[in-house]
Coordinates of C-alpha atoms (C1' of nucleotides) in Angstrom, one line a residue:
Chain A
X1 CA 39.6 26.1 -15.0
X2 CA 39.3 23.9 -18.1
X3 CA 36.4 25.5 -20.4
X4 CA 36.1 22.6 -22.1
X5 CA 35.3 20.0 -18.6
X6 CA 32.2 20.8 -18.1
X7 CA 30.8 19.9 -21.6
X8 CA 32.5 16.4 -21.8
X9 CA 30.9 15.8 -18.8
X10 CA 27.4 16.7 -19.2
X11 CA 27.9 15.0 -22.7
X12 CA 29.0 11.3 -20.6
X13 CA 25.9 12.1 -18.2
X14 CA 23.2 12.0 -21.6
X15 CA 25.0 9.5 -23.5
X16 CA 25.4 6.7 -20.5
X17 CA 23.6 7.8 -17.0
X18 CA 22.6 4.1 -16.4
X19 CA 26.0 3.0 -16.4
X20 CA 26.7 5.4 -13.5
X21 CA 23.4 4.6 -12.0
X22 CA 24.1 3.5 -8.6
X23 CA 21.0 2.0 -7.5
X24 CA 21.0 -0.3 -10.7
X25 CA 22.0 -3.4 -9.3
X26 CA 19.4 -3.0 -7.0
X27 CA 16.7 -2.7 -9.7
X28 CA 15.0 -4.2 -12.9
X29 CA 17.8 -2.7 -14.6
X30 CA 20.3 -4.9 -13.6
X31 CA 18.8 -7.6 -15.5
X32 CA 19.9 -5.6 -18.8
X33 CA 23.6 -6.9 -20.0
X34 CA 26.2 -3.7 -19.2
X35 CA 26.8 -4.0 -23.0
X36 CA 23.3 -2.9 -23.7
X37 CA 23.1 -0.1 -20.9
X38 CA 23.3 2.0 -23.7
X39 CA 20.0 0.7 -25.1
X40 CA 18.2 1.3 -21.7
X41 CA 20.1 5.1 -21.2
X42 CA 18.3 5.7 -24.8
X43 CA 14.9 5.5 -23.4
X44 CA 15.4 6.4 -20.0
X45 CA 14.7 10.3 -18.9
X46 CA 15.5 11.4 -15.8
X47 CA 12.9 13.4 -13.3
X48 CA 12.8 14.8 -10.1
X49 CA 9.4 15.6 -8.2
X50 CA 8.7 17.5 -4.8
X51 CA 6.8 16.3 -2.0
X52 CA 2.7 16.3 -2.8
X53 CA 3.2 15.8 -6.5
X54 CA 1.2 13.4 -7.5
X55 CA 2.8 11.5 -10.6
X56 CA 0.8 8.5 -11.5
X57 CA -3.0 9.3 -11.8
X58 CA -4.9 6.4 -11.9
X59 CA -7.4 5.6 -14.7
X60 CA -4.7 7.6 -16.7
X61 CA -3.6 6.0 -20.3
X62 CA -0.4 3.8 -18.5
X63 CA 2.2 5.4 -20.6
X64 CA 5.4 5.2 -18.8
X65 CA 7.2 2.8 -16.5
X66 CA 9.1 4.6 -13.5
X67 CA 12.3 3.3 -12.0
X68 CA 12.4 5.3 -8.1
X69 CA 16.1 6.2 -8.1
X70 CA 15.4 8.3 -4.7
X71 CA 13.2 9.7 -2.5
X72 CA 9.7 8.1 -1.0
X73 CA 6.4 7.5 -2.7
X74 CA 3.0 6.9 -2.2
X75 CA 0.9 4.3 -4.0
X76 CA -2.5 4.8 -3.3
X77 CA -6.4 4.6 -4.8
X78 CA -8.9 6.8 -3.8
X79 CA -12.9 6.0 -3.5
X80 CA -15.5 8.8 -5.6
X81 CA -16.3 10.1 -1.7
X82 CA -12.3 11.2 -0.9
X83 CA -11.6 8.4 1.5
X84 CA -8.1 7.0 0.7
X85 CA -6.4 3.6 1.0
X86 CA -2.1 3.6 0.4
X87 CA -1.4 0.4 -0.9
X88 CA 2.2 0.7 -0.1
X89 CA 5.4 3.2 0.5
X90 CA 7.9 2.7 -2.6
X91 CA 11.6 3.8 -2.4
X92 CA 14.7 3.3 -4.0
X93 CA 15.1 0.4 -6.5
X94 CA 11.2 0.5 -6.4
X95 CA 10.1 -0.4 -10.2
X96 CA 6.1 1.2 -10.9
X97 CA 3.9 0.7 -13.9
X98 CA 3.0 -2.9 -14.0
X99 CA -0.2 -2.8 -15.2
X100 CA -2.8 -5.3 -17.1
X101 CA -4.7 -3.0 -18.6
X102 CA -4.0 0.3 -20.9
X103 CA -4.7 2.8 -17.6
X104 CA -3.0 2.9 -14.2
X105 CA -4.7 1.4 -11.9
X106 CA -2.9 3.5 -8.9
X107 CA -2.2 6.6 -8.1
X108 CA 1.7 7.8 -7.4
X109 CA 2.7 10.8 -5.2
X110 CA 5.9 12.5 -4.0
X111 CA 5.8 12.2 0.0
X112 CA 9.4 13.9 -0.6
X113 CA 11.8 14.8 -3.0
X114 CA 12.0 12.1 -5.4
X115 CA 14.4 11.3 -7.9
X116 CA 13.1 8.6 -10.8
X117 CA 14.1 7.8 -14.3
X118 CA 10.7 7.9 -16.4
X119 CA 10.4 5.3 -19.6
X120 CA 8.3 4.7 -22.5
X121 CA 6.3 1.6 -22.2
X122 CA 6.2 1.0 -26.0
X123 CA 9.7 1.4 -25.9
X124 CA 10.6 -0.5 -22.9
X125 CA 8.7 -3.4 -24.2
X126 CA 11.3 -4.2 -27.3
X127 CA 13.9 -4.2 -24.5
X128 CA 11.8 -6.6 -22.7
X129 CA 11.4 -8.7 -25.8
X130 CA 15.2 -8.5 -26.3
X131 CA 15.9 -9.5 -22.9
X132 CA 14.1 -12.2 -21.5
X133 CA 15.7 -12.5 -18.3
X134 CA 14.6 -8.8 -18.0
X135 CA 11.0 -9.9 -18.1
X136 CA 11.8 -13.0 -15.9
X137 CA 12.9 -10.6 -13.6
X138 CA 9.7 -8.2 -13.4
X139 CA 7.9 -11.8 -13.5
X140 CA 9.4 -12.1 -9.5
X141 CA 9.2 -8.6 -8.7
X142 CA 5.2 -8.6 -9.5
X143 CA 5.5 -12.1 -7.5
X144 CA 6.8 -10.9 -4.6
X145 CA 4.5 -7.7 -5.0
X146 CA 2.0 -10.0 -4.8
X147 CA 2.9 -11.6 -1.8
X148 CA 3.1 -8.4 0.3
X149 CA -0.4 -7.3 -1.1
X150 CA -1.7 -10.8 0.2
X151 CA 0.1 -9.8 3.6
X152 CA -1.7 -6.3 3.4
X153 CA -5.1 -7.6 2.7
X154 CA -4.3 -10.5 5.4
X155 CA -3.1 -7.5 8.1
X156 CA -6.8 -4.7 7.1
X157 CA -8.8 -7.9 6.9
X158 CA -7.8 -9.4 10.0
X159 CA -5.6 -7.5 12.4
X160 CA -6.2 -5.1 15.5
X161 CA -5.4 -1.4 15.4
X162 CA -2.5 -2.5 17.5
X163 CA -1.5 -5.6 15.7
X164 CA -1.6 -3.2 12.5
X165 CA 0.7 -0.4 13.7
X166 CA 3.2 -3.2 15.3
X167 CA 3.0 -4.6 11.6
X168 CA 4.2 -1.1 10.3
X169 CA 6.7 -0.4 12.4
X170 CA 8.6 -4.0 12.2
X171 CA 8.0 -3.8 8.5
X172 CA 9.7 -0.8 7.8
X173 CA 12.1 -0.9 10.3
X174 CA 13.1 -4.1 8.4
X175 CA 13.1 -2.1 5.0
X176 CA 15.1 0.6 6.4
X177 CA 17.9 -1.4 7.9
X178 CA 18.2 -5.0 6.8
X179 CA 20.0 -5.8 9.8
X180 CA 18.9 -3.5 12.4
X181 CA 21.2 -2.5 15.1
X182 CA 19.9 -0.2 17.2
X183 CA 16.1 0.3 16.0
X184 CA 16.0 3.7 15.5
X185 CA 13.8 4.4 12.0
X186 CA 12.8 7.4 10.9
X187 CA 9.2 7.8 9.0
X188 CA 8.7 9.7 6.3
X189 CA 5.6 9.9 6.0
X190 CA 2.9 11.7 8.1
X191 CA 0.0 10.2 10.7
X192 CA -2.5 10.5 8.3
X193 CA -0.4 8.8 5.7
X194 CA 0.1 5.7 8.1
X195 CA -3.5 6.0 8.8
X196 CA -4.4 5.5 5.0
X197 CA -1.8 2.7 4.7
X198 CA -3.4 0.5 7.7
X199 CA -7.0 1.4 7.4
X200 CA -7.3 3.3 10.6
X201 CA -8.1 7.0 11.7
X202 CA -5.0 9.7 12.3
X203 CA -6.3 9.1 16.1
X204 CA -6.0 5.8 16.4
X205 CA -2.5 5.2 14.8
X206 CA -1.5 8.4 17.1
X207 CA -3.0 6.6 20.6
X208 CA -1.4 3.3 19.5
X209 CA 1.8 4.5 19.0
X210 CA 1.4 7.3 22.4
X211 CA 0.3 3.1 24.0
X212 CA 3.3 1.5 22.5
X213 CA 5.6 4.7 24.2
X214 CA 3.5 4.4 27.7
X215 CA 4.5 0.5 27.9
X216 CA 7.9 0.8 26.7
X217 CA 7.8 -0.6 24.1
X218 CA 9.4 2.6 21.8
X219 CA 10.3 6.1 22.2
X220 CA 9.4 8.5 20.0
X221 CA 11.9 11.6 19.9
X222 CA 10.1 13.5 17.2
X223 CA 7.3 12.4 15.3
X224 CA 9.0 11.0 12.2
X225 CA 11.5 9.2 14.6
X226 CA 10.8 6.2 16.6
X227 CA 13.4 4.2 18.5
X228 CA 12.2 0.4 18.4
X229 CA 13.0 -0.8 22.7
X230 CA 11.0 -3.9 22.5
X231 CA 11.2 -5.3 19.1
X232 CA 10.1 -9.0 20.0
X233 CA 7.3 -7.8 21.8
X234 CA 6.2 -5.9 18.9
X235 CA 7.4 -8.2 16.1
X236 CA 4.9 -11.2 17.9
X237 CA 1.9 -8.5 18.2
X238 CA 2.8 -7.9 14.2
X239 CA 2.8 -11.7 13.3
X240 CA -0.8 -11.5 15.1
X241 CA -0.2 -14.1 18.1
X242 CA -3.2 -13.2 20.9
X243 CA -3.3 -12.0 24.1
X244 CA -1.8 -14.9 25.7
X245 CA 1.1 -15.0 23.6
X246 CA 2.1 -11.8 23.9
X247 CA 2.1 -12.0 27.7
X248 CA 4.4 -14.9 27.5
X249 CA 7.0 -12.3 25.6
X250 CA 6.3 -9.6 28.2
X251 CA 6.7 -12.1 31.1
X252 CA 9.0 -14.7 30.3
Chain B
X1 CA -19.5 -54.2 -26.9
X2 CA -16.0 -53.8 -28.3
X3 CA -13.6 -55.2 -25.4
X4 CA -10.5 -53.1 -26.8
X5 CA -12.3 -50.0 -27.3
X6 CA -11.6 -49.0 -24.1
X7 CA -8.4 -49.8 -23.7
X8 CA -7.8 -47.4 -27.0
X9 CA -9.5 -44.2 -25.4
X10 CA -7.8 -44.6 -22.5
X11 CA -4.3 -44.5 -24.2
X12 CA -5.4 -41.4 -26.1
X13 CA -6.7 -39.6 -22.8
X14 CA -2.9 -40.5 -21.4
X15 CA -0.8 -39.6 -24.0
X16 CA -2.4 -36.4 -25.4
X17 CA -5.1 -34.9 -22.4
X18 CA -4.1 -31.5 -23.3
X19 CA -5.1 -31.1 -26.6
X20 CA -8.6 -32.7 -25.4
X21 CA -8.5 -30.0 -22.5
X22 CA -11.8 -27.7 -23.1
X23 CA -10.7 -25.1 -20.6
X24 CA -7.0 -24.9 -22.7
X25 CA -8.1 -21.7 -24.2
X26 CA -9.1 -20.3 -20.7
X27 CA -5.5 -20.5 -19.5
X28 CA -1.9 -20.0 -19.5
X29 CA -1.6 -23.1 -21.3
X30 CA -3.2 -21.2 -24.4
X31 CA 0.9 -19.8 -24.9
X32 CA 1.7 -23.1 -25.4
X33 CA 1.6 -24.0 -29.2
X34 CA -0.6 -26.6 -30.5
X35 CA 2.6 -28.5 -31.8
X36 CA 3.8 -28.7 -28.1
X37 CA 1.1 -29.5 -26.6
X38 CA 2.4 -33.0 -26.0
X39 CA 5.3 -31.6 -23.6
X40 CA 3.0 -29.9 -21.8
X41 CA 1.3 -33.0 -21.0
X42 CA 4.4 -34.8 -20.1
X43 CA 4.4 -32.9 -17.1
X44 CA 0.6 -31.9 -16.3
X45 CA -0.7 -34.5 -13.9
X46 CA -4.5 -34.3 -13.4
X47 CA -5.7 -34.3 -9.7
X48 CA -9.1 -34.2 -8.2
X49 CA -10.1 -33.0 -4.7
X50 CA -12.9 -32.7 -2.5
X51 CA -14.9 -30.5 -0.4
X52 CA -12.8 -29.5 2.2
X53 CA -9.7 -31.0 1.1
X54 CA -6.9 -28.6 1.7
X55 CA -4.0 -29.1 -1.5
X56 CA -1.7 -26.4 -0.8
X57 CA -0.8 -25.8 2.8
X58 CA 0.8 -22.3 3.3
X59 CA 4.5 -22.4 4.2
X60 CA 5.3 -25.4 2.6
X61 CA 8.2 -25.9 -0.1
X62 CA 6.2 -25.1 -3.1
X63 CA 6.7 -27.8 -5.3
X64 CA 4.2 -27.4 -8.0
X65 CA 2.0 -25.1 -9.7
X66 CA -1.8 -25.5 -10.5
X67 CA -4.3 -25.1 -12.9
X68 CA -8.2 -25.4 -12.1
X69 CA -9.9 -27.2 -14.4
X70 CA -13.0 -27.2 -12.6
X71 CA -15.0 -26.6 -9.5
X72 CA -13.7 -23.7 -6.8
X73 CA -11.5 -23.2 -4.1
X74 CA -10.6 -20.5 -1.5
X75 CA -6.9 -19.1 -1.5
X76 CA -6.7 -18.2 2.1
X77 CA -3.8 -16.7 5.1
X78 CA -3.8 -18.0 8.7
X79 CA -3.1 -15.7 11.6
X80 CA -1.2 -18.0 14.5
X81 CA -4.2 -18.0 16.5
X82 CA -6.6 -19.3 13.8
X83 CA -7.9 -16.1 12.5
X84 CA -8.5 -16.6 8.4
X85 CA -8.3 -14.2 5.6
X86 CA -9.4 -15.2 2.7
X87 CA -7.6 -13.5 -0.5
X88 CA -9.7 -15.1 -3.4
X89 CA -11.8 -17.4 -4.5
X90 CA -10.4 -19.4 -7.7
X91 CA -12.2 -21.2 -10.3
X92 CA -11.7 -23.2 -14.0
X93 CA -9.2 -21.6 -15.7
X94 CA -6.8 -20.2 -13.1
X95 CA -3.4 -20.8 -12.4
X96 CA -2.0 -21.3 -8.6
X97 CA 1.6 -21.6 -7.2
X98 CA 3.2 -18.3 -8.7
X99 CA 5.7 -17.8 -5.8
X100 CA 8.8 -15.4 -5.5
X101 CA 10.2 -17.6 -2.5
X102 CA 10.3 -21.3 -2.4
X103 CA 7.3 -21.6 -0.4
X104 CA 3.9 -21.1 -0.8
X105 CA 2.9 -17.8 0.5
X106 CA -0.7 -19.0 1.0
X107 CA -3.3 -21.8 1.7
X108 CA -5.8 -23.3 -0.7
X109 CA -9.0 -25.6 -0.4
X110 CA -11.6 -27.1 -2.1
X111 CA -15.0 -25.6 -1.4
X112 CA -16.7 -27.6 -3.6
X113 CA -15.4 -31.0 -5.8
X114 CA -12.4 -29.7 -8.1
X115 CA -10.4 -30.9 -11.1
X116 CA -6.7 -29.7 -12.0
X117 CA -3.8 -30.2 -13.4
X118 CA -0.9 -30.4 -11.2
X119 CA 2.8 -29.2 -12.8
X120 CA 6.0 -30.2 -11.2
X121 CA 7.8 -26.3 -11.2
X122 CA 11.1 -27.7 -12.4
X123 CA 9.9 -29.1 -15.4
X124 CA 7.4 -26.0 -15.9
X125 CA 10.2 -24.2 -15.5
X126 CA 11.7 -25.8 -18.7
X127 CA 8.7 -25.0 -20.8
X128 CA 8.5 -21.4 -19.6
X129 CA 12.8 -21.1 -21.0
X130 CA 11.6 -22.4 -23.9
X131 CA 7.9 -20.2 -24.9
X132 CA 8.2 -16.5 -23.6
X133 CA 5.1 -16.1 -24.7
X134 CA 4.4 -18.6 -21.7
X135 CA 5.8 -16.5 -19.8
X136 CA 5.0 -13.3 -21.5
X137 CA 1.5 -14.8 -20.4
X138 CA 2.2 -15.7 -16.2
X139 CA 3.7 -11.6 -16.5
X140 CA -0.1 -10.3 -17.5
X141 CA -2.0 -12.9 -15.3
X142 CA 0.2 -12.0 -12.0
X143 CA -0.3 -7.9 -13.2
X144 CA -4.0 -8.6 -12.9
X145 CA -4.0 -10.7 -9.9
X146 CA -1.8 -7.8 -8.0
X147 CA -4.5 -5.0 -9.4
X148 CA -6.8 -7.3 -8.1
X149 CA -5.4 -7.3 -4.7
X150 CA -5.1 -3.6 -5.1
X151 CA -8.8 -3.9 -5.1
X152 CA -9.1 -6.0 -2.3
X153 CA -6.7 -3.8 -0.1
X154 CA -9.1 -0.9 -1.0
X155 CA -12.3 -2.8 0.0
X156 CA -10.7 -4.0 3.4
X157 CA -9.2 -0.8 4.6
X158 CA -12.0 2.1 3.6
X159 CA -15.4 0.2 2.5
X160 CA -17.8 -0.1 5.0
X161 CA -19.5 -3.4 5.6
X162 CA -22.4 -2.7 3.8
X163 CA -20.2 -1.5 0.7
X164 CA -18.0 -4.9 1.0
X165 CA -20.9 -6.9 0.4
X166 CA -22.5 -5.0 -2.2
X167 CA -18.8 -5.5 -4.1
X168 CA -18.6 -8.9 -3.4
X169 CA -22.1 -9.6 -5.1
X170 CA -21.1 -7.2 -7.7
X171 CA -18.0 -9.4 -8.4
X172 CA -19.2 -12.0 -8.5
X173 CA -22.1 -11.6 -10.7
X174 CA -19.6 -10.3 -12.8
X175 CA -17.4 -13.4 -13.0
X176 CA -20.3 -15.9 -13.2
X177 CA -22.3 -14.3 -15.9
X178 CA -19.7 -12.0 -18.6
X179 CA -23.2 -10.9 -19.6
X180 CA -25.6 -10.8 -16.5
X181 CA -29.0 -10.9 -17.7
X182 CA -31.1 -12.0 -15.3
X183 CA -28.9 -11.1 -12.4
X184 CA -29.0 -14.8 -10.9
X185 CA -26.0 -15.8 -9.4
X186 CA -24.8 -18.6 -7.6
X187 CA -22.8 -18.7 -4.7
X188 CA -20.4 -22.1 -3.8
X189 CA -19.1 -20.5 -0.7
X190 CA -20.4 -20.5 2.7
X191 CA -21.2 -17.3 4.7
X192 CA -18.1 -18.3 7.0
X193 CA -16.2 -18.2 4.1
X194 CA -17.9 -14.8 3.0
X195 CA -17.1 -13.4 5.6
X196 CA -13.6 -14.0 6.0
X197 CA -13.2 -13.0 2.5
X198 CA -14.5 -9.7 3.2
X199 CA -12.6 -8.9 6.6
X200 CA -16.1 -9.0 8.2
X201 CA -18.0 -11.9 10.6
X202 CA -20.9 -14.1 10.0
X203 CA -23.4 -12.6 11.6
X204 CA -22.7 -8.8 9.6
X205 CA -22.6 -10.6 6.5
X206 CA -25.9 -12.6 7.0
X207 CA -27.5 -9.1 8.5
X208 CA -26.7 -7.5 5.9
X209 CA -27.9 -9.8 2.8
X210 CA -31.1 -9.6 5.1
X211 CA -30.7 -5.9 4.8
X212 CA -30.6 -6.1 0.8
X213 CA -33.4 -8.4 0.7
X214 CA -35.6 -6.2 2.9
X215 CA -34.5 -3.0 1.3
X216 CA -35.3 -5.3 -2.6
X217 CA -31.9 -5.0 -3.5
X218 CA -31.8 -8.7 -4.3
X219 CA -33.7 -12.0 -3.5
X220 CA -32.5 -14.9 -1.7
X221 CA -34.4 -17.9 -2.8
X222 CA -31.9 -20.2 -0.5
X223 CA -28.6 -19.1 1.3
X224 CA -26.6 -20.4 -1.8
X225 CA -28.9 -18.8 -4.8
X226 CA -29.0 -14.9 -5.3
X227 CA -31.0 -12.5 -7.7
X228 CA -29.9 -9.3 -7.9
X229 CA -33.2 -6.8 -8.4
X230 CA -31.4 -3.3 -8.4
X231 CA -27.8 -3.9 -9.8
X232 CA -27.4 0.1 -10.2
X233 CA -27.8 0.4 -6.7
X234 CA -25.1 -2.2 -5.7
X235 CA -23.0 -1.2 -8.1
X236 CA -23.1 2.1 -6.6
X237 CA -22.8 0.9 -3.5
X238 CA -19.7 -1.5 -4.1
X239 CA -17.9 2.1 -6.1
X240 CA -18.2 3.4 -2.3
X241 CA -20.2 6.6 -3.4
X242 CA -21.2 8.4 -0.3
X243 CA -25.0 7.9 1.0
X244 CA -25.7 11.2 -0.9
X245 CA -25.1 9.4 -4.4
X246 CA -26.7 6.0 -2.9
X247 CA -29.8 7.9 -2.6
X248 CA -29.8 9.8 -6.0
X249 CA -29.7 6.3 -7.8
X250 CA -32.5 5.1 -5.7
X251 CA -34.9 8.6 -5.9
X252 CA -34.2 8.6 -9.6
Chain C
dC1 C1' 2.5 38.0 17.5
dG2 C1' -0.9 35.3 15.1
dG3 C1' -2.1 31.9 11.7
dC4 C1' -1.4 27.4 10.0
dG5 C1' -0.3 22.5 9.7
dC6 C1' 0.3 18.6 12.2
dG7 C1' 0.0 15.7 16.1
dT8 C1' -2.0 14.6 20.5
dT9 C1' -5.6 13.8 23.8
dG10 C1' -10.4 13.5 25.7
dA11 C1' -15.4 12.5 25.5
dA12 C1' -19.2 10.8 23.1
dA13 C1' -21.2 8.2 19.4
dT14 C1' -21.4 4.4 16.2
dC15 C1' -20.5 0.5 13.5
dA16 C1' -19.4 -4.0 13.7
dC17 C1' -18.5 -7.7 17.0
dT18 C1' -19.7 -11.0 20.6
dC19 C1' -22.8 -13.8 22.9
dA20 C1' -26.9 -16.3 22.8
dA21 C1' -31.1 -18.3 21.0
dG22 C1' -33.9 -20.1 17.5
dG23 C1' -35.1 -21.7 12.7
dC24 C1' -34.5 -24.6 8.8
dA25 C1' -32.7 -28.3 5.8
dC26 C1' -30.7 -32.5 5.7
dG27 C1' -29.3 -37.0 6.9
dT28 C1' -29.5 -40.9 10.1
dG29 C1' -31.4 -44.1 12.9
dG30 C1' -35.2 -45.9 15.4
Chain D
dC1 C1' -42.5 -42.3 8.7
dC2 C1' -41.1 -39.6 12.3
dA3 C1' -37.7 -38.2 16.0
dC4 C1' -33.4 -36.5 16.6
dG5 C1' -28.9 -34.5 15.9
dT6 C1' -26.0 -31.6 13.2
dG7 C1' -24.5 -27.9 10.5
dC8 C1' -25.5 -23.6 8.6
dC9 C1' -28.0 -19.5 8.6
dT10 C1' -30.7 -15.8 10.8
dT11 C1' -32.0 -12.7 14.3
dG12 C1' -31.8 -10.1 18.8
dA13 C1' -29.5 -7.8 22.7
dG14 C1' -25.6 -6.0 24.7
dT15 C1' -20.7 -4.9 24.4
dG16 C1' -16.6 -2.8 22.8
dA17 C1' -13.0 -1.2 19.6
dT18 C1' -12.6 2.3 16.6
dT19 C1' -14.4 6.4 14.9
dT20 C1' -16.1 11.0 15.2
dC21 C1' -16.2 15.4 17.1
dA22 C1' -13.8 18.8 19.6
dA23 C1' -10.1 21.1 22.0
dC24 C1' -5.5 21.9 22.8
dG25 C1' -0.3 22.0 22.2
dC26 C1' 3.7 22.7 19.5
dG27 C1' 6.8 24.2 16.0
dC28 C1' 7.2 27.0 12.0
dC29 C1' 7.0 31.0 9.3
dG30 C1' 5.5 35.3 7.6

DNA sequence: CGGCGCGTTGAAATCACTCAAGGCACGTGG
DNA sequence: CCACGTGCCTTGAGTGATTTCAACGCGCCG
């Protein structure tokens, strides 16, 4: 063995990690020059949190950005009485902190092992200054955050327990696999979790989806895995056609 | 009378309507120097529209972007089979069309007579290269539009009815008077529009508003005029603090 | 083996919805 | 000036989708 090895490379992993950062290009970060990757590595620490750790508290002093370089999260808010609402699952590439105000306005928790680099805001802001296409970038991302929020309030506001868990299951078979083969996703989050994320009870999401199983329209080999059968079916009760039209798909 | 006098104010009011603008300082076009207030104008086009009069139909390219100037409309989604969510109700000062994608991810209509400025987005797009701070600006205003919507998800998936429309008084007492006094508030919408604002129907809506007035929570001098009696109460109400607390604020 | 967390299923209750009728304000036309 | 129609709001009665309460099954782990 070379003594020496070891040292160089932990030295190359503290002095650039964000040029080896493999999810970059599919981040914020991508919109900083590779010139300047230095710049970003310099306020950038690393962190790692286990499932149930909550991260982000909101009404906190908003201190940090997050970049989710792996794992799941859950953004949610909570009312004084306990009862939850997830506003959405974030995962890799996934870039959390946007805020108006000085304090969060979200809470963030671990729903598995999660691996995300943590920076300052103050700090992150001169970048943001020094880059403008960096803050043209987080311009679209809180647009098209935006956009899915307006879907979400859209889908509680108006949709069926059934049109709701059809929405989550296209949804995030669509986020797992952008072009998916065979259906199969795999969910890493728990019943009461999906319950929290489309306004409903642990019971209800659990008879929908035990409904959706009886009429074929997915199996469910373990709980966290479901096998889409009938995706068109499920993708017109998700766009929130009526009765009529979803016979037409059964039928014809 | 002077016969070219009004030929001269006219010219003015073309050439320079931005400067003149008295809700400027309301807006994103505060990042806009005073200096450049003359491009701005360039490519601000001033529109009015009536009750009922839809001006930007969801799905369609988006084109332009907005700003109110006065009077309010309704930002609203459409489920295939005619089901509406409403996402917001907009008024002098706010600025429309921020879109990731090329359409526009949502409906809006007058609900009563409104004034704005219309901006092509190519030639807003210009301005926005040339003043970060414009930009800078749209950044903060989206952040608080997507905390609002955070909001909104909250209400829709764990308030109760009763809860909704205490936060939707709330709100909007807020918003009309910084500084209520009096607690009189005004309301342009219809209870249709209520109602699909707050994931709810009519007739809950209108029950419940019967159910504040009888309870002296507020008065309802006509369907469009509110005074709210016991603000601590609704206030409580809207934060979604269990009956237990509800009762505290009104025992005392 | 027993306890625990999680998910499923059944039965009963409830909150909000649907359906239906009536009131009120407003505008129009006789 | 009043009769009438219309749109919007309110109120009541009955229904139903979802929740609540409760029991049970299953896998995991000490």
């Amino acid at each position: 063995m070379h003594p020496t090895r070891p040292f160089v490379i932990l030295e190359v992993k503290a002095r650039d990690p964000c040029t080896r950062c493999d999810v970059r290009h599919r981040s914020v970060c991508s919109s900083v020059p590779d010139a300047a990757l230095g710049r970003l590595a310099e306020v950038a620490v690393e962190r790692v949190y286990q499932k149930g750790q909550t991260f982000i508290v909101e009404g906190d002093p908003a201190t940090d950005f997050f970049n989710l370089t792996g794992g799941t999260v859950k953004l949610f808010k909570l009312l004084p009485d306990g009862r939850q609402q997830i506003l959405g699952f974030a995962s890799v590439g996934h870039f959390l902190g946007l805020a108006a105000s000085g304090t969060y306005t979200f809470g963030a928790e671990a729903i598995e092992t999660v691996h995300l680099c943590r920076f300052s805001r103050p700090k992150l802001r001169v970048l943001l200054h020094d880059f403008p296409a960096f803050e043209t970038h987080l311009l679209e991302t809180a647009c098209s955050e935006l956009a899915t929020a307006h879907e979400q309030i859209l889908m509680l506001g108006r949709k069926t327990a059934q049109e709701r868990v059809a929405s989550f299951l296209v949804d995030w078979s669509r986020r797992a696999t952008p072009c998916p083969a065979d259906h199969g996703i795999q969910l890493p989050m728990s019943r009461a979790e999906i319950a929290d994320y489309l306004g409903l009870t642990i019971e209800t999401v659990s008879r929908t989806f035990s409904r959706f199983k009886a009429d074929k329209r997915i199996q469910i080999p373990s709980s966290k895995d479901v096998i889409i059968l009938d995706y068109p079916w499920l993708a017109e009760a998700a766009a929130g056609a009526g009765q009529r039209a979803l016979r037409a798909v059964s039928n014809g």
